[in-house]
XYZ file of C-alpha atoms in Angstrom:
620
model
C 31.841 73.519 -53.011
C 35.062 72.745 -51.175
C 35.912 69.097 -50.579
C 36.758 69.822 -46.960
C 33.257 71.232 -46.445
C 31.539 67.952 -47.318
C 30.394 65.609 -44.508
C 32.926 62.865 -43.873
C 35.851 64.707 -45.482
C 39.084 64.270 -43.522
C 41.644 65.763 -45.931
C 42.815 69.354 -46.072
C 43.402 70.988 -49.455
C 47.177 70.554 -49.271
C 46.580 66.769 -49.013
C 44.836 66.545 -52.377
C 46.881 64.197 -54.576
C 47.426 66.754 -57.337
C 49.057 69.100 -54.803
C 51.604 66.513 -53.592
C 55.175 66.411 -54.898
C 54.725 62.710 -55.742
C 51.779 63.455 -58.089
C 52.311 61.805 -61.493
C 48.917 62.397 -63.069
C 47.547 58.910 -62.309
C 43.797 58.544 -62.916
C 43.746 55.621 -60.484
C 44.992 57.850 -57.668
C 42.259 60.405 -58.433
C 39.582 57.680 -58.483
C 40.776 56.371 -55.114
C 40.793 59.911 -53.717
C 37.228 60.579 -54.906
C 36.009 57.266 -53.445
C 37.345 58.251 -50.026
C 36.118 61.865 -50.096
C 33.515 63.372 -52.418
C 31.729 60.184 -53.435
C 31.625 58.885 -49.880
C 30.205 62.191 -48.617
C 27.599 62.393 -51.376
C 26.594 58.808 -50.697
C 25.937 59.661 -47.046
C 23.852 62.688 -48.066
C 21.840 60.555 -50.494
C 21.115 58.018 -47.731
C 19.699 60.740 -45.467
C 17.591 62.162 -48.302
C 15.972 58.839 -49.218
C 15.376 57.949 -45.577
C 13.370 61.159 -45.313
C 11.455 60.300 -48.477
C 10.665 56.858 -47.026
C 9.171 58.429 -43.896
C 6.872 60.568 -46.054
C 5.878 57.539 -48.158
C 4.999 55.467 -45.093
C 2.827 58.307 -43.767
C 0.997 58.412 -47.116
C 0.556 54.628 -47.116
C -0.767 54.602 -43.553
C -3.290 57.327 -44.350
C -4.508 55.418 -47.417
C -4.899 52.249 -45.358
C -6.828 54.099 -42.650
C -9.099 55.678 -45.276
C -9.228 52.508 -47.401
C -8.370 54.737 -50.363
C -6.456 52.687 -52.923
C -6.585 55.576 -55.411
C -4.800 58.073 -53.161
C -1.983 55.551 -52.505
C -2.202 52.061 -54.081
C -1.717 49.272 -51.541
C -3.434 46.212 -52.980
C -2.022 43.656 -55.497
C -2.433 45.520 -58.757
C 0.428 46.771 -60.890
C 0.362 50.288 -59.380
C 0.440 48.911 -55.829
C 3.325 46.468 -56.510
C 5.385 49.190 -58.176
C 4.687 51.588 -55.303
C 5.772 48.897 -52.806
C 9.108 48.275 -54.542
C 9.830 51.996 -54.917
C 9.129 52.455 -51.204
C 11.433 49.583 -50.250
C 14.139 50.881 -52.573
C 14.276 54.148 -50.611
C 15.959 52.157 -47.803
C 17.389 49.151 -49.644
C 17.739 49.935 -53.343
C 19.343 46.560 -54.061
C 17.286 43.335 -54.145
C 19.294 40.084 -54.185
C 17.489 37.092 -55.704
C 18.222 33.872 -57.549
C 17.391 33.386 -61.209
C 14.454 31.199 -60.168
C 13.016 33.864 -57.839
C 13.358 36.827 -60.190
C 10.082 36.252 -62.074
C 8.179 36.206 -58.762
C 9.316 39.763 -58.037
C 7.816 40.984 -61.283
C 4.366 39.431 -60.842
C 1.250 41.508 -60.377
C -2.488 41.095 -60.863
C -4.198 42.975 -63.685
C -7.924 43.165 -64.391
C -8.803 41.944 -67.853
C -12.515 42.021 -68.543
C -14.331 40.892 -65.442
C -11.498 38.973 -63.810
C -7.985 39.491 -62.476
C -5.077 37.640 -64.113
C -1.382 37.366 -63.298
C 0.956 39.372 -65.478
C 4.616 40.448 -65.390
C 5.926 44.004 -65.118
C 8.366 44.390 -68.008
C 10.948 47.204 -68.121
C 10.218 48.015 -64.476
C 13.542 47.633 -62.642
C 16.087 50.305 -63.493
C 19.076 47.958 -63.515
C 19.559 44.200 -63.455
C 23.000 42.991 -62.286
C 23.713 39.349 -63.130
C 26.617 37.871 -61.179
C 28.470 34.654 -62.125
C 26.774 34.882 -65.520
C 29.268 32.455 -67.023
C 27.699 29.694 -64.905
C 24.056 30.448 -65.771
C 22.355 28.708 -68.679
C 20.712 31.138 -71.143
C 17.195 29.830 -70.582
C 17.454 30.539 -66.855
C 18.160 34.249 -67.164
C 17.515 35.673 -70.620
C 13.701 35.885 -70.168
C 14.232 37.659 -66.840
C 16.070 40.459 -68.621
C 12.684 41.634 -69.928
C 11.867 42.887 -66.409
C 14.667 45.451 -66.439
C 15.551 48.485 -68.564
C 19.296 47.859 -68.453
C 21.516 44.948 -67.485
C 25.090 44.654 -66.241
C 26.209 41.075 -66.834
C 29.263 40.000 -64.818
C 30.964 36.663 -65.314
C 33.921 34.731 -66.656
C 33.618 32.864 -69.940
C 36.946 31.188 -69.186
C 35.396 29.170 -66.375
C 33.224 26.096 -66.860
C 29.943 26.702 -68.637
C 26.742 25.242 -67.176
C 25.946 21.714 -68.308
C 22.218 21.276 -68.937
C 21.202 17.985 -70.490
C 18.372 17.959 -73.026
C 17.802 16.626 -76.519
C 17.970 18.761 -79.643
C 14.422 17.746 -80.598
C 12.988 18.772 -77.215
C 14.932 22.000 -77.197
C 13.932 23.148 -80.677
C 10.339 22.067 -80.044
C 10.198 24.275 -76.963
C 11.797 27.119 -78.955
C 9.118 26.905 -81.659
C 6.303 26.721 -79.115
C 7.628 29.774 -77.256
C 8.025 31.771 -80.458
C 11.809 32.067 -80.246
C 13.307 33.497 -83.436
C 14.280 30.840 -85.949
C 17.927 31.830 -86.140
C 18.471 30.774 -82.523
C 17.577 27.158 -83.183
C 17.457 26.604 -86.944
C 20.211 24.211 -88.006
C 20.974 26.380 -91.043
C 20.768 29.660 -89.145
C 23.553 32.242 -88.945
C 24.291 31.988 -85.225
C 27.748 30.472 -84.723
C 28.783 29.373 -82.221
C 25.330 28.357 -81.067
C 24.657 30.239 -77.820
C 21.093 29.295 -76.874
C 20.078 25.832 -78.000
C 21.583 22.397 -78.264
C 23.172 21.317 -81.514
C 21.967 18.129 -83.282
C 23.525 15.023 -81.808
C 24.539 16.871 -78.665
C 22.631 16.347 -75.435
C 23.905 19.547 -73.855
C 22.580 23.077 -73.888
C 25.683 25.044 -74.746
C 26.612 28.582 -73.862
C 25.839 30.847 -70.945
C 24.164 34.157 -70.140
C 27.613 35.743 -70.356
C 28.110 34.571 -73.920
C 24.628 35.721 -74.905
C 25.365 39.184 -73.486
C 28.683 39.320 -75.323
C 26.952 38.848 -78.667
C 24.915 42.016 -78.175
C 26.962 44.391 -76.020
C 28.368 47.565 -77.544
C 30.797 48.147 -74.642
C 34.234 46.569 -74.970
C 37.593 47.382 -73.394
C 40.273 48.244 -75.905
C 42.531 45.468 -74.644
C 39.856 42.911 -73.709
C 40.462 39.376 -75.052
C 36.676 38.936 -75.417
C 33.706 41.286 -76.037
C 32.794 43.339 -72.978
C 34.645 45.345 -70.341
C 37.473 43.242 -68.938
C 38.011 43.513 -65.172
C 41.753 43.134 -64.770
C 42.349 43.153 -61.000
C 42.643 39.799 -59.220
C 42.651 39.665 -55.422
C 42.308 36.003 -54.374
C 45.304 33.876 -55.304
C 49.016 34.210 -54.696
C 50.799 35.784 -57.678
C 52.507 32.520 -58.725
C 49.154 30.718 -58.751
C 47.154 33.218 -60.790
C 50.018 33.671 -63.255
C 49.305 30.103 -64.446
C 45.723 31.116 -65.227
C 47.086 34.213 -66.960
C 49.048 31.956 -69.297
C 46.235 29.432 -69.696
C 43.349 31.697 -70.699
C 43.720 35.392 -69.864
C 46.651 36.255 -72.152
C 48.477 37.988 -69.311
C 45.681 40.554 -68.831
C 45.014 39.807 -65.140
C 46.842 42.008 -62.650
C 47.582 40.179 -59.364
C 46.585 42.513 -56.515
C 46.521 39.956 -53.682
C 47.914 41.217 -50.393
C 50.742 39.030 -49.072
C 49.903 37.159 -45.842
C 51.421 38.539 -42.638
C 53.015 35.142 -41.898
C 54.625 32.657 -44.246
C 52.052 29.865 -44.935
C 52.999 26.245 -44.150
C 53.180 25.338 -47.856
C 54.760 27.119 -50.836
C 52.434 28.657 -53.460
C 53.073 25.764 -55.863
C 53.958 22.187 -54.883
C 53.758 18.706 -56.376
C 54.387 15.042 -55.666
C 54.586 12.088 -58.028
C 52.364 9.072 -57.345
C 52.886 5.986 -59.484
C 49.262 4.904 -59.560
C 47.140 3.146 -62.151
C 43.920 4.451 -63.655
C 40.823 2.243 -63.626
C 38.082 2.903 -66.159
C 34.580 3.095 -64.672
C 32.073 3.548 -67.474
C 32.815 6.886 -69.098
C 34.880 8.049 -66.133
C 37.905 6.870 -64.155
C 39.632 6.682 -60.790
C 43.120 6.091 -59.411
C 43.021 4.387 -56.005
C 46.720 4.780 -55.154
C 46.506 8.484 -55.943
C 43.345 8.844 -53.851
C 45.030 7.066 -50.941
C 48.126 9.280 -51.212
C 46.048 12.468 -51.196
C 43.994 11.400 -48.169
C 47.029 10.157 -46.206
C 48.958 13.382 -46.838
C 46.026 15.607 -45.832
C 45.586 13.532 -42.675
C 49.271 13.733 -41.738
C 49.483 17.505 -42.306
C 46.094 18.455 -40.850
C 47.197 19.320 -37.316
C 50.082 21.467 -38.565
C 47.694 23.390 -40.829
C 45.061 23.836 -38.126
C 47.703 25.204 -35.769
C 48.858 27.731 -38.343
C 45.471 28.881 -39.660
C 43.606 28.594 -36.349
C 40.501 27.079 -37.927
C 39.177 23.556 -38.618
C 40.695 21.528 -41.408
C 37.582 21.646 -43.634
C 37.893 25.439 -43.792
C 41.556 25.204 -44.827
C 41.849 22.588 -47.551
C 39.792 21.345 -50.488
C 40.514 18.509 -52.918
C 39.607 18.943 -56.584
C 39.510 16.278 -59.268
C 38.073 16.135 -62.800
C 36.388 12.765 -62.265
C 33.453 11.809 -60.053
C 34.683 8.256 -59.198
C 37.982 9.766 -58.022
C 36.037 12.159 -55.805
C 34.259 9.171 -54.245
C 37.557 7.310 -53.760
C 39.200 10.270 -51.991
C 36.164 10.757 -49.741
C 36.212 7.064 -48.832
C 39.931 7.256 -47.988
C 39.379 10.312 -45.779
C 36.480 8.580 -44.003
C 38.788 5.647 -43.276
C 41.232 7.978 -41.518
C 38.336 9.390 -39.498
C 37.308 5.876 -38.416
C 40.871 5.016 -37.411
C 41.241 8.295 -35.486
C 37.842 9.086 -33.914
C 39.091 12.399 -32.532
C 39.762 13.630 -36.086
C 36.877 14.354 -38.485
C 37.692 14.670 -42.174
C 34.183 14.111 -43.526
C 33.538 17.853 -43.865
C 36.531 18.470 -46.130
C 35.308 19.698 -49.496
C 36.111 17.023 -52.065
C 34.521 17.553 -55.439
C 34.789 17.695 -59.173
C 35.953 20.921 -60.735
C 32.376 21.774 -61.753
C 31.183 21.568 -58.159
C 34.034 23.758 -56.891
C 33.202 26.856 -58.938
C 32.744 29.842 -56.652
C 34.545 28.181 -53.723
C 37.988 28.957 -52.322
C 40.360 27.484 -49.740
C 43.796 28.373 -48.389
C 45.127 25.073 -49.769
C 43.779 23.280 -52.834
C 44.970 19.778 -53.734
C 44.446 18.704 -57.350
C 44.157 14.990 -58.151
C 44.492 14.584 -61.965
C 43.723 10.814 -61.805
C 45.319 9.999 -65.207
C 48.339 7.687 -65.310
C 51.048 7.716 -67.989
C 49.136 5.337 -70.274
C 45.812 7.212 -70.253
C 44.806 9.932 -72.671
C 44.672 13.393 -71.140
C 42.601 14.892 -73.949
C 39.754 15.651 -71.561
C 42.022 17.801 -69.370
C 43.948 19.421 -72.215
C 40.806 20.075 -74.224
C 39.179 22.205 -71.515
C 41.455 24.958 -70.315
C 38.534 26.355 -68.353
C 38.582 23.199 -66.226
C 42.173 23.744 -65.097
C 41.546 27.477 -64.757
C 38.780 26.839 -62.216
C 40.753 24.191 -60.313
C 43.857 26.374 -59.976
C 42.074 29.615 -59.091
C 40.298 28.081 -56.071
C 43.600 28.255 -54.111
C 44.432 31.294 -51.981
C 47.895 30.407 -50.615
C 48.915 27.017 -52.062
C 48.030 24.884 -55.087
C 49.283 21.297 -54.823
C 49.242 18.583 -57.504
C 49.475 14.955 -56.368
C 49.464 12.401 -59.169
C 51.369 11.057 -62.162
C 53.556 14.047 -63.004
C 54.605 12.707 -66.400
C 51.302 13.851 -67.899
C 52.379 17.456 -67.316
C 55.470 17.038 -69.518
C 54.081 15.555 -72.728
C 53.293 18.790 -74.564
C 54.736 22.053 -73.193
C 52.166 24.264 -74.977
C 49.112 22.280 -73.861
C 47.050 23.207 -70.813
C 48.735 20.505 -68.714
C 52.108 21.508 -70.118
C 51.659 25.131 -69.057
C 50.711 24.003 -65.545
C 53.637 21.559 -65.471
C 56.148 24.210 -66.517
C 55.042 26.414 -63.616
C 55.116 23.523 -61.134
C 58.592 22.314 -62.129
C 60.172 25.777 -62.442
C 58.575 27.600 -59.492
C 57.094 24.807 -57.399
C 58.520 22.584 -54.693
C 58.517 18.790 -54.789
C 56.907 17.422 -51.648
C 58.973 14.777 -49.903
C 56.354 13.397 -47.534
C 53.722 12.086 -49.970
C 53.463 8.309 -50.367
C 52.925 6.331 -53.552
C 55.998 7.019 -55.703
C 56.462 3.308 -56.359
C 54.962 0.468 -58.379
C 54.163 -2.020 -55.612
C 51.078 -1.853 -53.462
C 51.140 0.662 -50.608
C 50.431 -2.049 -48.071
C 53.703 -3.730 -49.047
C 56.013 -0.689 -49.196
C 54.700 0.949 -46.032
C 55.631 -2.139 -44.015
C 59.258 -1.123 -44.491
C 61.538 0.965 -42.288
C 60.927 4.658 -42.808
C 63.882 7.015 -43.196
C 63.503 10.770 -43.557
C 66.895 12.470 -43.218
C 69.532 13.209 -45.858
C 72.207 11.575 -43.696
C 70.233 8.318 -43.396
C 69.740 8.142 -47.156
C 73.408 8.746 -47.932
C 74.491 6.141 -45.361
C 72.207 3.628 -47.062
C 73.694 4.414 -50.488
C 77.264 4.084 -49.141
C 76.319 0.796 -47.432
C 74.974 -0.539 -50.726
C 78.204 0.324 -52.583
C 80.426 -1.193 -49.895
C 78.555 -4.500 -49.794
C 78.340 -5.148 -53.546
C 80.196 -8.328 -54.461
C 81.375 -9.785 -57.728
C 78.449 -10.590 -60.010
C 75.991 -8.519 -57.988
C 74.033 -5.520 -59.205
C 72.779 -2.198 -57.896
C 70.108 0.000 -59.474
C 70.034 3.695 -58.617
C 66.988 5.489 -60.027
C 67.559 9.229 -59.680
C 65.625 11.457 -62.097
C 67.805 14.468 -61.359
C 71.590 14.791 -61.154
C 73.664 17.531 -59.551
C 77.344 18.380 -59.919
C 77.916 18.252 -56.173
C 76.260 14.863 -55.661
C 77.815 13.146 -58.705
C 81.345 14.418 -58.015
C 81.179 13.671 -54.286
C 84.084 11.493 -53.151
C 81.725 8.899 -51.663
C 79.799 8.586 -54.934
C 82.825 8.368 -57.214
C 84.716 6.022 -54.892
C 81.684 3.808 -54.318
C 81.053 3.338 -58.053
C 84.731 2.780 -58.927
C 85.369 0.211 -56.184
C 82.132 -1.678 -56.897
C 82.948 -1.829 -60.617
C 86.501 -2.946 -59.848
C 85.113 -5.857 -57.791
C 83.068 -6.955 -60.826
C 79.733 -5.601 -59.675
C 77.294 -3.923 -62.058
C 76.278 -0.351 -61.184
C 73.149 0.884 -63.022
C 72.136 4.541 -62.898
C 68.718 5.338 -64.381
C 68.070 9.032 -64.895
C 66.390 11.534 -67.208
C 67.503 12.172 -70.777
C 68.383 15.810 -70.111
C 70.923 17.679 -72.253
C 71.994 19.778 -69.264
C 73.151 16.694 -67.340
C 74.978 15.013 -70.241
C 78.430 15.855 -68.745
C 77.376 14.370 -65.402
C 76.138 11.189 -67.075
C 79.472 10.900 -68.865
C 81.281 11.340 -65.546
C 79.253 8.488 -64.025
C 80.085 6.262 -67.001
C 83.798 7.083 -66.680
C 83.600 6.009 -63.023
C 82.296 2.611 -64.143
C 78.489 2.946 -64.040
C 76.117 1.952 -66.794
C 73.860 4.979 -67.333
C 70.395 4.486 -68.798
C 67.855 7.201 -69.538
C 64.076 7.383 -69.423
C 62.141 10.413 -70.573
C 59.876 12.071 -68.009
C 61.206 9.861 -65.198
C 59.944 10.524 -61.659
C 60.597 7.233 -59.806
C 63.293 7.275 -57.085
C 64.633 3.877 -56.119
C 67.730 2.263 -54.623
C 67.771 -1.473 -55.218
C 70.188 -4.343 -54.539
C 69.722 -8.070 -53.955
C 69.557 -7.301 -50.199
C 66.999 -4.509 -50.051
C 64.899 -1.998 -51.940
C 64.331 1.610 -50.913
C 61.516 3.587 -52.574
C 60.193 7.060 -51.905
C 60.984 10.671 -52.776
C 64.763 10.944 -52.268
C 66.871 12.004 -55.286
C 69.909 9.789 -54.768
C 72.316 11.601 -57.089
C 70.983 15.105 -56.742
C 70.935 15.979 -53.036
C 74.134 17.595 -51.816
C 76.171 15.733 -49.213
C 78.125 18.698 -47.854
C 75.126 20.999 -47.261
C 72.021 18.829 -46.941
C 70.087 21.458 -45.002
C 68.822 22.941 -48.287
C 67.230 19.661 -49.398
C 63.590 18.715 -49.163
C 62.479 16.610 -46.219
C 62.316 13.496 -48.396
C 60.960 10.230 -47.061
C 61.448 6.660 -48.220
C 60.836 3.114 -46.999
C 63.406 0.291 -46.868
C 62.260 -3.297 -47.426
C 64.254 -6.513 -46.917
C 63.537 -10.227 -47.117
C 60.527 -11.548 -49.007
C 58.873 -8.139 -49.087
C 61.942 -6.748 -50.854
C 61.855 -9.540 -53.435
C 58.214 -8.831 -54.327
C 58.704 -5.073 -54.511
C 61.960 -5.464 -56.469
C 60.329 -7.641 -59.090
C 57.595 -5.078 -59.734
C 60.017 -2.125 -59.793
C 62.472 -3.844 -62.176
C 59.723 -5.052 -64.496
C 58.391 -1.515 -64.857
C 61.854 -0.048 -65.440
C 62.612 -2.614 -68.131
C 59.284 -1.999 -69.805
C 60.093 1.672 -70.075
C 63.716 1.089 -71.058
C 62.686 -1.369 -73.770
C 60.517 1.243 -75.412
C 63.582 3.459 -75.767
C 66.034 0.833 -76.997
C 67.943 0.322 -73.726
C 69.297 -2.954 -72.373
C 67.334 -4.651 -69.567
C 68.519 -4.417 -65.975
C 68.094 -6.399 -62.765
C 68.869 -9.951 -63.866
C 71.840 -10.236 -61.482
C 69.622 -9.002 -58.649
C 67.167 -11.834 -59.193
C 69.996 -14.380 -59.405
C 71.616 -13.017 -56.243
C 68.326 -13.056 -54.352
C 68.058 -16.776 -55.019
C 71.606 -17.466 -53.767
C 71.945 -14.812 -51.064
C 72.212 -16.007 -47.506
C 71.957 -12.512 -46.113
C 69.067 -12.235 -43.711
C 67.074 -9.252 -42.623
C 68.692 -9.360 -39.190
C 72.153 -9.221 -40.791
C 71.122 -6.156 -42.757
C 69.777 -4.435 -39.649
C 73.169 -4.935 -37.946
C-alpha cells in the first residue's frame, strides 16, 4: 500500500524524509513522519470501523430489549451484561477516565450464588490500566485496583513529593494481616527494603507510592534511566534555565528541555531573587517569617497590573506563591487580603498560595518561592527533601522568583539549596523593587523618602562624603564591588578627602577572593574595609541619615548606569534614622564580631547626640 493512497495523507513520495537530501537516518524523524501520515490514516480507518460495529451492537441490544431476551444479548446487571455494556461503550470511547476511588465501582457486577445475587468484582477484565501521577498515589489506593486489569502502564515521577498518609504501624500491620497481605510486605524482619507498602515502626506515615511499587516489579527499563522503568526525557513546561536546576537536583541531566520560547519577552527573567532580612518565628513544629510574607505580598501587588497587561488574564491565573510551611502560607494570604481591603478594585484572594505539597500538578507563568528560613534557622528540612524543591521550581513556566533570606542558599554549594542558589546567583537577576532588605521594621523604613534612580543614589553617596566632618563616621555596606565603581573619581576623591579631614570611612563587603585587589584599593584610599561572608544587606549610614534598600553602592557603574537594575531604597532622617541606625549597626557588629572584626558605628552614635543638623537642613 502506498502512503499517498491512505486517507488523510498529504505528502507525495518525494517528500518522504528518507528521500530528502537532509536525511541523516534519525529514528525520531521517521516516528514523527509516521504519526502525521500512516498512523493518523489508520487511526481514522479504525474509528470508522468501530463506529460501524457500535451500530450493529445497538441494533442487537434493542432487539433483545424488545424481545426481553437476556440470553440473546445480555442487558441486565450480571457479569455478562456489564462486560457487554463496557465493550459497547468502548467502540466509541475506548478510554474511561476515573479516579482511584471510582475505579472499583466500574468493576462491580452481580453474580448469582446459590439462591441469591451478590456483588462481585470483574478481575482481569480491562485490557489496559493507565495510572497517571502515580508518584502521588498511596499504594493502598491503587494496588488493589490493578487486579481489574490485565496490564498496567504506570506513569509518574518518584522525584516529586510522595503522598503523606498518616496511620500507626500497629493499625497498618493489623489491616495487612486481616486482608491476607503477604508477610514480607509488613513483617519488621522481612526482606522488603525500602518499605514500599506499610508504615515502619515508630513512623506515623505510610511511605512509598504506586510508582515505587510498580518499579519493584517492572521488567522494562531504559538503558540510561536513573531509576527502574522507562524514563520519559522530554520536558515541555518550564523555561530551559528553570528546568536545568531540576536536572541538577534530581534528574542527573537526563531531562531534555523542549519548551517553545514565548513569542514576546516576559516581564520577568527566567530566574530572579531578592533578599529580605526577616526573622523566623517558630509555631509548633512549623514556622513563619512575617517580614518575608509582607515583602512577597507587597511585590505581587505592585507588579500585578503590569503582569495582567502583558499576559491579558487575571492575576490569579498568572502568579502562584509556594512555601514549605503552612503558617507562612497563612501569613502571605493574610498580607494579600490586606492589599485587597486597601484597594477594593483589586482582588488578590484568588491567587494560589500554598505549600509545596498542595501545588503538585499546578503551573503558573510566574512562581514566587518563600523559603521562610532566616540565617539562624536550620534548613535541614529543605535540604533533606530534594523532591520538595523540585516540585516548587517546576511549577514555573516563564519565571521562578525567590524572595527571602538569600544567605541560606550559599551555605553548602552541593546541597539542594546550594544548587538552587548557584543557578540564581549565576544566571538570575536580583530584583531591585522588593522591600525588606533591612533589619528595622517595615513600618519604620517605608516612612522614608524613596529613591529609585542610579543618579539619585550616587548623589546621596557624594553628599555623604562631602559632609563628613572630623570625628564623624560613614558606613557603606555594599556586598559586591566593581572595578568601575571603586576606581571612579568621585569614590576615590570622596574617601581620600573624608579620611584627610579625620573622618572614619567604613566599607563592609563580602570576603571574595576576586575582589581582594579592589578592597586593597579602598584601603589605600583611606577606608577601613571589613568583610562578612554571605552578605546581602545594602546600607549607607551617617550620623545624619540612613539609606536602606537594594542599591549596591560600590558596584553600580557611574558612567553607564543604564545597565543597572532599577534598585530602590528609602532615606530616613531625624529620630527615625536614629532608631533604624541602631538596629542596623547592632546587626553588623554582631556579624563582624563572629569573624574577628572590630566594631563599627560608635562615632555615629556620638555624633547623633551632638549633631544639630535637622531634617529640614538635610532636605535643602
